[in-house]
Coordinates of C-alpha atoms and ligand atoms in Angstrom, one line a residue:
X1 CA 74.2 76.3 104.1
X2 CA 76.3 79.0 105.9
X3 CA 75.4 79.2 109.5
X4 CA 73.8 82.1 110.8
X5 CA 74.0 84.8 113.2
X6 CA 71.2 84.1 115.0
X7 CA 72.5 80.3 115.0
X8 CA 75.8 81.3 116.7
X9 CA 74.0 82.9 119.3
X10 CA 71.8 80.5 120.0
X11 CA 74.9 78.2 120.4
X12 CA 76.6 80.8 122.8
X13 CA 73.5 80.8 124.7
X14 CA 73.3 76.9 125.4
X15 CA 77.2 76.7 126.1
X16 CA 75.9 79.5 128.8
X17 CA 78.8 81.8 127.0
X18 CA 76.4 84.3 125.6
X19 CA 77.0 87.9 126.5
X20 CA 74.8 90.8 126.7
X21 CA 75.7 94.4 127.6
X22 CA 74.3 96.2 130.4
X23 CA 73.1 99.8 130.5
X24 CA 74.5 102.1 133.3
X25 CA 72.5 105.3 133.7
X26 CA 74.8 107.0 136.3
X27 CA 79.0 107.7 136.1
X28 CA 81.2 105.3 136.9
X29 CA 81.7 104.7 140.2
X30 CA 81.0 102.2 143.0
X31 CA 77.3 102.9 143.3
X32 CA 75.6 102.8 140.5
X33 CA 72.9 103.0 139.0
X34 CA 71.4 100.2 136.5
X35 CA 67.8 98.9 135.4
X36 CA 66.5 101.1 137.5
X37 CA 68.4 99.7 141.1
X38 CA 71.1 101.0 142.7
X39 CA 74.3 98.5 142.6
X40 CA 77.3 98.5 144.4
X41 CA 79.9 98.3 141.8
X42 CA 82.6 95.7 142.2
X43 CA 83.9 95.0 139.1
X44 CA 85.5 98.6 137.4
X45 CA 89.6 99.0 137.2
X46 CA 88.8 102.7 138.1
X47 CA 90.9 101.2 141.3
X48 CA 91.4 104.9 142.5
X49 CA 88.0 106.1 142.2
X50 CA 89.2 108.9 139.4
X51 CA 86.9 107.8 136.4
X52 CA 83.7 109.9 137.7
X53 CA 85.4 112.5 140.3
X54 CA 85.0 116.3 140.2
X55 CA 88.5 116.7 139.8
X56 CA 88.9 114.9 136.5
X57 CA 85.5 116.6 134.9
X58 CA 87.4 119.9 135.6
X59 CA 90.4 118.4 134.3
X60 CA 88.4 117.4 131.1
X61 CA 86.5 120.6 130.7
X62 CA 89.5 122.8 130.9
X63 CA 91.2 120.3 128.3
X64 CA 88.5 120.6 125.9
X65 CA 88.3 124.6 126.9
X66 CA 92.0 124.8 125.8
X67 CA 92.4 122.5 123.0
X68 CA 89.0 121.7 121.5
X69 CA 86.9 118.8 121.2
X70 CA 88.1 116.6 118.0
X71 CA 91.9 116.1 117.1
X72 CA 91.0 116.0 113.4
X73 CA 93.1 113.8 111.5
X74 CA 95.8 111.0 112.6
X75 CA 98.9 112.3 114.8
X76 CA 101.4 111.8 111.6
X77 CA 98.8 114.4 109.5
X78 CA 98.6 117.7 111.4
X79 CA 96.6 115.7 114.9
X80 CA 99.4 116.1 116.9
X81 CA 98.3 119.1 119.4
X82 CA 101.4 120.2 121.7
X83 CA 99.0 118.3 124.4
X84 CA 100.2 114.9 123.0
X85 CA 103.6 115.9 123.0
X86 CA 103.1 116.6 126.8
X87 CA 101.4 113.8 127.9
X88 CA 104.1 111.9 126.3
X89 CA 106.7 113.7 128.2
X90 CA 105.1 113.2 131.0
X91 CA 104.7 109.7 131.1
X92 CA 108.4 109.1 130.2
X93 CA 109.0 110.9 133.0
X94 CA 107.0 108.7 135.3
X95 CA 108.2 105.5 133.9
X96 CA 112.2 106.9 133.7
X97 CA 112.3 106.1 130.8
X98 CA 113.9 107.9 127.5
X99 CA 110.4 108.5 125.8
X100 CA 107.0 107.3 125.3
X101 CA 104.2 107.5 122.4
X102 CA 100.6 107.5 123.2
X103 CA 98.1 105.4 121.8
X104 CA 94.2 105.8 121.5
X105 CA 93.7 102.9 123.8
X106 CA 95.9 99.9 125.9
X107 CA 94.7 97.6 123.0
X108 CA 95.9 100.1 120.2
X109 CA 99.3 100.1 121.8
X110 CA 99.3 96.5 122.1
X111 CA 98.5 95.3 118.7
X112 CA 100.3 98.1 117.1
X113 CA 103.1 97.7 118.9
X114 CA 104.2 93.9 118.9
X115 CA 103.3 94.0 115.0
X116 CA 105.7 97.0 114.8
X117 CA 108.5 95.4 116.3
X118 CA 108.0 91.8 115.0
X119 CA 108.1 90.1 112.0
X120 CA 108.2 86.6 110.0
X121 CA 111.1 85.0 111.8
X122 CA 111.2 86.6 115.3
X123 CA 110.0 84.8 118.4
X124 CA 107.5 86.0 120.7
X125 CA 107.6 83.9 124.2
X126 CA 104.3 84.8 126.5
X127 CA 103.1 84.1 129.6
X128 CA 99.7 81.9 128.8
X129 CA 97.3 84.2 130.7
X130 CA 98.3 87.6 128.5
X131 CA 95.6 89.6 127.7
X132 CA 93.8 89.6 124.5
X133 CA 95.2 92.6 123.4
X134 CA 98.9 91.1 123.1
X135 CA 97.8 88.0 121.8
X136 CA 96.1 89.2 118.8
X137 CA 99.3 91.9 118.1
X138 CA 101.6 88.3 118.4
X139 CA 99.1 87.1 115.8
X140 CA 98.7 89.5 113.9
X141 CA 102.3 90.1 113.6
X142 CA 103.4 86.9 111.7
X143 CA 106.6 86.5 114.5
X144 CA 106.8 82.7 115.6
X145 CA 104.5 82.4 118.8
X146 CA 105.5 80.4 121.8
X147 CA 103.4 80.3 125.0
X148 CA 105.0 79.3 128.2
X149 CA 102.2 77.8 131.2
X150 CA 101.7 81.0 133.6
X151 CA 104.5 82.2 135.3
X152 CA 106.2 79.0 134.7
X153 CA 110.1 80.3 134.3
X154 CA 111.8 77.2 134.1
X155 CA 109.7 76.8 130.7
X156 CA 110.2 80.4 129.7
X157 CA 114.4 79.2 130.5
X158 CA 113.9 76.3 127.7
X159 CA 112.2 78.0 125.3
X160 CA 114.9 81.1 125.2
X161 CA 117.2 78.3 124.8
X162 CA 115.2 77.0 121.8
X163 CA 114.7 80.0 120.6
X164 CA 118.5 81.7 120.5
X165 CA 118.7 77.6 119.1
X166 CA 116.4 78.7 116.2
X167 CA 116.2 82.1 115.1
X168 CA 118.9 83.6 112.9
X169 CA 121.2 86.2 114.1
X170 CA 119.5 88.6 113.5
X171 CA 115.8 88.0 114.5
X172 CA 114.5 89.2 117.6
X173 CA 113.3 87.1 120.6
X174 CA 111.2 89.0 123.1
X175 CA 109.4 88.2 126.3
X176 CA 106.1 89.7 126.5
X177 CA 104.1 89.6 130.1
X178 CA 102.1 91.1 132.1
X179 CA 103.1 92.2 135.6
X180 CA 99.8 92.2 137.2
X181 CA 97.5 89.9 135.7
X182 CA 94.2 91.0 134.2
X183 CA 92.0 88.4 135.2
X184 CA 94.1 86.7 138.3
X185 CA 95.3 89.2 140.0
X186 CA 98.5 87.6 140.5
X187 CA 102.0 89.1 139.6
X188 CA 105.0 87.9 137.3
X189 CA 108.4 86.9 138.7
X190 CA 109.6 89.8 136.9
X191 CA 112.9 89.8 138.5
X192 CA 113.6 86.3 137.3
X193 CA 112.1 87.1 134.1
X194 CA 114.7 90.0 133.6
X195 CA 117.5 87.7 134.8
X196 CA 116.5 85.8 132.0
X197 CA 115.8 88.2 129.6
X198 CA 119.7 89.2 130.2
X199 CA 121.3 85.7 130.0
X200 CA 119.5 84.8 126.7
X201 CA 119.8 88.3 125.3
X202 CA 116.3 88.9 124.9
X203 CA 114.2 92.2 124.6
X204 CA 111.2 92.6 127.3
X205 CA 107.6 93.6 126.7
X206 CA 105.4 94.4 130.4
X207 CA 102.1 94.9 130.6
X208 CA 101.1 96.9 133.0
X209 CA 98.0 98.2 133.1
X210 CA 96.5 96.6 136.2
X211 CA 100.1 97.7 138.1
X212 CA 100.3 101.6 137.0
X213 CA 98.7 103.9 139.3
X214 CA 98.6 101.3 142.0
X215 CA 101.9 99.8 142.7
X216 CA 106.0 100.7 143.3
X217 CA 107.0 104.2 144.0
X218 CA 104.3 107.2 142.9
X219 CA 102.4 104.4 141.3
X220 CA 105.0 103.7 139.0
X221 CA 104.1 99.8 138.3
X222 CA 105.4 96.5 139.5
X223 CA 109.1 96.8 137.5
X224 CA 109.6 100.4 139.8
X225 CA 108.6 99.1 142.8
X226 CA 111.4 96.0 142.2
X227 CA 113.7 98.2 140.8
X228 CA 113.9 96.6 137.3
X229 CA 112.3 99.6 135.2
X230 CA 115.8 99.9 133.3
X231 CA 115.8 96.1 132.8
X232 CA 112.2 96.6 130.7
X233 CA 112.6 97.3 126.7
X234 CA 108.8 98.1 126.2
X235 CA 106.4 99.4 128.9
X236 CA 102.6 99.1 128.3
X237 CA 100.2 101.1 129.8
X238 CA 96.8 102.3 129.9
X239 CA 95.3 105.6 130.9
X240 CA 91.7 104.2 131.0
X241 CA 92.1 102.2 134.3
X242 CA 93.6 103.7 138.3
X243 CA 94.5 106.8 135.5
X244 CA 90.6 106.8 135.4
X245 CA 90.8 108.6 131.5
X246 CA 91.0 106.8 128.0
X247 CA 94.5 106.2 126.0
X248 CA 97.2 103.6 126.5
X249 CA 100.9 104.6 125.9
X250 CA 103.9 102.6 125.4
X251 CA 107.2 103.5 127.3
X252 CA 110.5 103.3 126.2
X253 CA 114.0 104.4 124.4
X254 CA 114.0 107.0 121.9
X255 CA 114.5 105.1 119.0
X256 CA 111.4 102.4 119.9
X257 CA 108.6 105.4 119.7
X258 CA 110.6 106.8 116.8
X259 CA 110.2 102.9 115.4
X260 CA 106.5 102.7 116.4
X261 CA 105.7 106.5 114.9
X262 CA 106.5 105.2 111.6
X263 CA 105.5 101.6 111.9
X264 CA 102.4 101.1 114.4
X265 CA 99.7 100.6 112.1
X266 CA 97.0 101.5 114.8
X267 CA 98.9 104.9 115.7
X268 CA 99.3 105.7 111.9
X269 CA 96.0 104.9 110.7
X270 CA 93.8 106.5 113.3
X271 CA 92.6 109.9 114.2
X272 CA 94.4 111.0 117.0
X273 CA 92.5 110.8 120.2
X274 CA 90.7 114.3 122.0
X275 CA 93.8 116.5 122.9
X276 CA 91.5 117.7 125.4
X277 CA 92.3 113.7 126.9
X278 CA 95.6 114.0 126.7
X279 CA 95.4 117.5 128.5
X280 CA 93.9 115.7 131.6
X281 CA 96.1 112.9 131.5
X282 CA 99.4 114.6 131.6
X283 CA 97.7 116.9 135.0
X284 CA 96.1 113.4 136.4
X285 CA 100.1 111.9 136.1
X286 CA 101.9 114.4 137.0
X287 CA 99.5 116.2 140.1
X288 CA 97.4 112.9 141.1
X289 CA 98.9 109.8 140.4
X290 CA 102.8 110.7 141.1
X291 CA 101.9 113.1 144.0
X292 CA 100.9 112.9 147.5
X293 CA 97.2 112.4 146.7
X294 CA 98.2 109.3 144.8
X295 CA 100.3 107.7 147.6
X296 CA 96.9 108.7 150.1
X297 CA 94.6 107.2 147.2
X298 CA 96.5 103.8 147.4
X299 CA 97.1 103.5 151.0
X300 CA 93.0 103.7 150.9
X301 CA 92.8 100.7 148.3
X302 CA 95.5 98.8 150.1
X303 CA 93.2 99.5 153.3
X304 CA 90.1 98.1 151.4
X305 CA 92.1 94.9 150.4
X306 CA 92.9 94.2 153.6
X307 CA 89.3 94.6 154.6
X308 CA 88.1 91.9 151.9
X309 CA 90.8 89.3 152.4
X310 CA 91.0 89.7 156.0
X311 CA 91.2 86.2 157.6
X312 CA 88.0 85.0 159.1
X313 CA 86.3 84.9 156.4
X314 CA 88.0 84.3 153.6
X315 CA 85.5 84.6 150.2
X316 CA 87.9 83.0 148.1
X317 CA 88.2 79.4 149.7
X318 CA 84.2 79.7 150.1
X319 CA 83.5 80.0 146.8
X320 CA 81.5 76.7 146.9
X321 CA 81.8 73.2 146.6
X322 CA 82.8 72.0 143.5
X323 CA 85.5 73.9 141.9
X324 CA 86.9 71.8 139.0
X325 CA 90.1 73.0 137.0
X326 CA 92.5 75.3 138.6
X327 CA 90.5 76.0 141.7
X328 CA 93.3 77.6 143.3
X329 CA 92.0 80.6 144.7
X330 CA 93.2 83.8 145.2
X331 CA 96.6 83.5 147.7
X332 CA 97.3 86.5 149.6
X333 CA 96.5 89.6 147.8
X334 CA 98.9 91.2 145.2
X335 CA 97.1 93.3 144.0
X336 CA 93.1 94.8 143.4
X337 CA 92.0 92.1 141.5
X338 CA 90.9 89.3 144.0
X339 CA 88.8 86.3 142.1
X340 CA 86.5 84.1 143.1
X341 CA 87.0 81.1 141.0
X342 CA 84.0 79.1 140.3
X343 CA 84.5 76.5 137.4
X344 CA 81.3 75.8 135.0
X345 CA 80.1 78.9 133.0
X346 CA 76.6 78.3 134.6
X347 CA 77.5 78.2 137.9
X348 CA 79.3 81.4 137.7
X349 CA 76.5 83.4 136.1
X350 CA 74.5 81.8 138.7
X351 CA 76.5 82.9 141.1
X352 CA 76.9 86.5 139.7
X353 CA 72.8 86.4 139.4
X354 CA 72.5 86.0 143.0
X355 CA 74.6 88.5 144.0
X356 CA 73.0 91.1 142.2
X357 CA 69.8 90.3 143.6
X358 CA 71.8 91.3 146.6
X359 CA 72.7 94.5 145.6
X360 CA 76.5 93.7 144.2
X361 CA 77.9 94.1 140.5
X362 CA 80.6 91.6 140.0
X363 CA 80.0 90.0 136.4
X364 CA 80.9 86.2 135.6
X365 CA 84.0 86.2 133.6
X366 CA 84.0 83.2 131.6
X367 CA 85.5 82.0 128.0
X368 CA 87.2 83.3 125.8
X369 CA 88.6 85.6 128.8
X370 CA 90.0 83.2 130.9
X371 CA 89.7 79.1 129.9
X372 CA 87.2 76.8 129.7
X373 CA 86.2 75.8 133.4
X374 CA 87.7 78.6 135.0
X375 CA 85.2 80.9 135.1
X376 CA 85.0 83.5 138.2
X377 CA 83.7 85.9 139.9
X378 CA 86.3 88.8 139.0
X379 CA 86.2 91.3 141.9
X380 CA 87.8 94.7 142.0
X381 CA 88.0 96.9 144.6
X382 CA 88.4 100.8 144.5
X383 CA 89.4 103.7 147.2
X384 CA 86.6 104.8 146.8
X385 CA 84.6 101.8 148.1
X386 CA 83.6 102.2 151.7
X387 CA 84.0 99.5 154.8
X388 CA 80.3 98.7 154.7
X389 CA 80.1 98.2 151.2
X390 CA 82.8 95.7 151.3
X391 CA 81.6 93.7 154.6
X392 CA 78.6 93.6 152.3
X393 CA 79.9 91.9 149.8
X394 CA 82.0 89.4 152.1
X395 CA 78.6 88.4 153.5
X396 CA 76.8 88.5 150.3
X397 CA 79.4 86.1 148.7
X398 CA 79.8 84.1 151.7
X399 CA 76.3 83.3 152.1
X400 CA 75.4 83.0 148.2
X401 CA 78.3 79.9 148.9
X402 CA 76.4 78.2 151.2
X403 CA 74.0 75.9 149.2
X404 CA 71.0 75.5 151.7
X405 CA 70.8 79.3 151.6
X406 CA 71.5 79.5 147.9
X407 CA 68.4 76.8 147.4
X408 CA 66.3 79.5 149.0
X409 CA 67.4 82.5 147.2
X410 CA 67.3 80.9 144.1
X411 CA 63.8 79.9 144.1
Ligands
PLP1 C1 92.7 96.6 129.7 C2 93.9 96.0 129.3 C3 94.6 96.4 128.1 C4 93.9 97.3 127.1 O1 93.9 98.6 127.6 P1 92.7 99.6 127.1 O2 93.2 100.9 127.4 O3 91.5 99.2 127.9 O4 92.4 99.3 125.7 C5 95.8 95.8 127.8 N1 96.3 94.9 128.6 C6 95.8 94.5 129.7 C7 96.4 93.5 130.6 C8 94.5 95.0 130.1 O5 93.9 94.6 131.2

């Protein structure tokens, strides 16, 4: 008998993996406003506080004002508005780089991208914590994938040699990372990844979309801020997180977009997105992210980091007893993204439970996201959040650690 839908669920439920969405009746921002409470929000990647300000409605409105509401038909038919082709400017600008080609979202870019520029008999070597979105484009893409234990170079080293060892002459071998990761907040040892990427010959794919907006010079990402932009073949990005819009766009040389224009299936097969988004995107890059009000933005966030990892008190190593797996957690801040890591799926849902009774928004992440006994408390922080709010949440997790107090406000 086929198994059911109602049997899966039932088997997500008991493994305490089951997810359920949640309905948010006010914009997004730090407080919000869910089954009828008011919850401090700790768990967006609007890390600037763009996503519900005045300034990016007006943006929006004046896009849709000058350009409409629907694009109409994909980019290659007749939904290429001149607004694309400025947004696109725009970002190649900010990333220094020859050109760039937006996508409807990071994931479109992703999957459209590595099965654009991969094939049967090229290697793709990744980091083991890549996001989703670059696994299933590695998949999806038929290239031979290798995975290479997180930020582990001296693996990465062997399997470029196995790999030049292996392909013909003229496959490709490319690197694909992420420079600050999605659900560890950590960042890659880009500079030795690039020393690699040169001695083995190798093209490089970066992931940035927890890095743009809130790292390296105007926001530029992690590879600006080490001076190794020129070093990167493919730049990934997303509008939809510190950009506070919707899109993702990859960055690079000429002929790459030109590649991806007539080979991305996700880019070719889609309506293109709202020129009125790419409107607000090119003004939010150009007079937000890369300006002065950017730079002011970040120093705020960098502020509120401080705040939450501030010795004392450090959340992270009170995350409770029994932490099985990589317990590690977070070291020093790197970036916005600061986890709590708590192990068992139940224990983390338990743990997010409680601190929503207290007021705090910080869902469990659990697998598929990250791996099996790894599950955490993924908390972001924003600009935008204030110095209370954050003390509150030190507290709140601090106390929700301590298990005499948790037996109480469990009951
Ligand atoms: C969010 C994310 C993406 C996908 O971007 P979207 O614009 O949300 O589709 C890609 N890579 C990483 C690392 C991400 O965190």
């Amino acid at each position: 008998m086929a198994r059911t839908f109602a049997g899966e669920l039932a088997a997500l439920e008991q493994a305490a993996l089951r997810r359920r969405l949640r309905i948010v009746d006010s914009p997004q921002q730090p407080r919000l406003q869910s089954g009828g409470r008011q919850l401090i929000n700790f768990s967006s990647n609007d890390y600037l506080g763009l996503a519900a300000s005045a300034e990016l409605s007006a943006l929006l409105k004046d896009g849709v004002d000058r350009c409409g509401a629907g694009s109409g038909a994909s980019r290659l038919v007749c939904g290429t508005h001149r607004a694309h082709a400025q947004l696109e400017d725009a970002i190649a600008a900010f990333k220094g780089t020859e050109s760039a080609l937006a996508f409807s979202s990071g994931y479109a870019a992703a999957v459209g991208t590595l099965t654009a520029i991969a094939e049967k008999g090229d290697i793709l070597l990744m980091d083991k914590l890549c996001h989703a979105s670059l696994i299933d484009g590695a998949r999806l893409s038929g290239a031979t994938l290798r995975v290479f234990p997180h930020n582990r170079t001296d693996r990465l080293a062997e399997l470029l040699v196995w790999a030049r060892e292996n392909a013909a002459a003229d496959r490709r071998i490319i690197i694909v990372t992420e420079s600050v990761f999605s659900m560890d907040g950590d960042l890659a040892p880009l500079a030795e990844i690039v020393r690699l990427r040169h001695e083995h010959d190798a093209l490089l794919m970066v992931d940035e979309a927890h890095a743009v907006g809130i790292m390296g010079p105007g926001g530029r990402g992690l590879a600006a801020e080490l001076g190794l932009s020129g070093s990167v073949d493919i730049h990934l990005g997303t509008l939809s997180k510190a950009l506070g819009l919707h899109g993702g766009y990859i960055a690079g040389s000429r002929a790459l977009t030109d590649l991806l224009v007539n080979r991305a299936r996700s880019f070719i097969y889609s309506t293109a997105p709202p020129p009125s988004v790419a409107w607000a995107a090119t003004r939010v890059v150009q007079d937000i992210i890369a300006s002065a009000q950017g730079d002011a933005a970040r120093a705020r966030l960098q502020e509120n980091i401080r705040l939450f990892t501030a010795p004392g008190t450090d959340p992270a190593t009170n995350a409770g007893p029994a932490a099985p797996g990589p317990a590690a957690p977070s070291p020093a801040a790197q970036s916005a993204i600061l986890p709590v890591i708590i192990g068992g799926e139940q224990a983390a849902l338990d743990r997010s439970a409680a601190l929503e009774r207290a007021g705090f928004l910080v869902p469990a992440i659990r697998f598929p996201t990250v791996a099996k006994g790894s599950a955490r408390l993924r908390v972001t922080l924003s600009a935008t959040h204030t110095a209370e709010e954050i003390r509150g949440l030190r507290g709140a997790l601090e106390s929700a650690a301590s298990p005499e107090r948790r037996a109480r406000t469990e009951r």
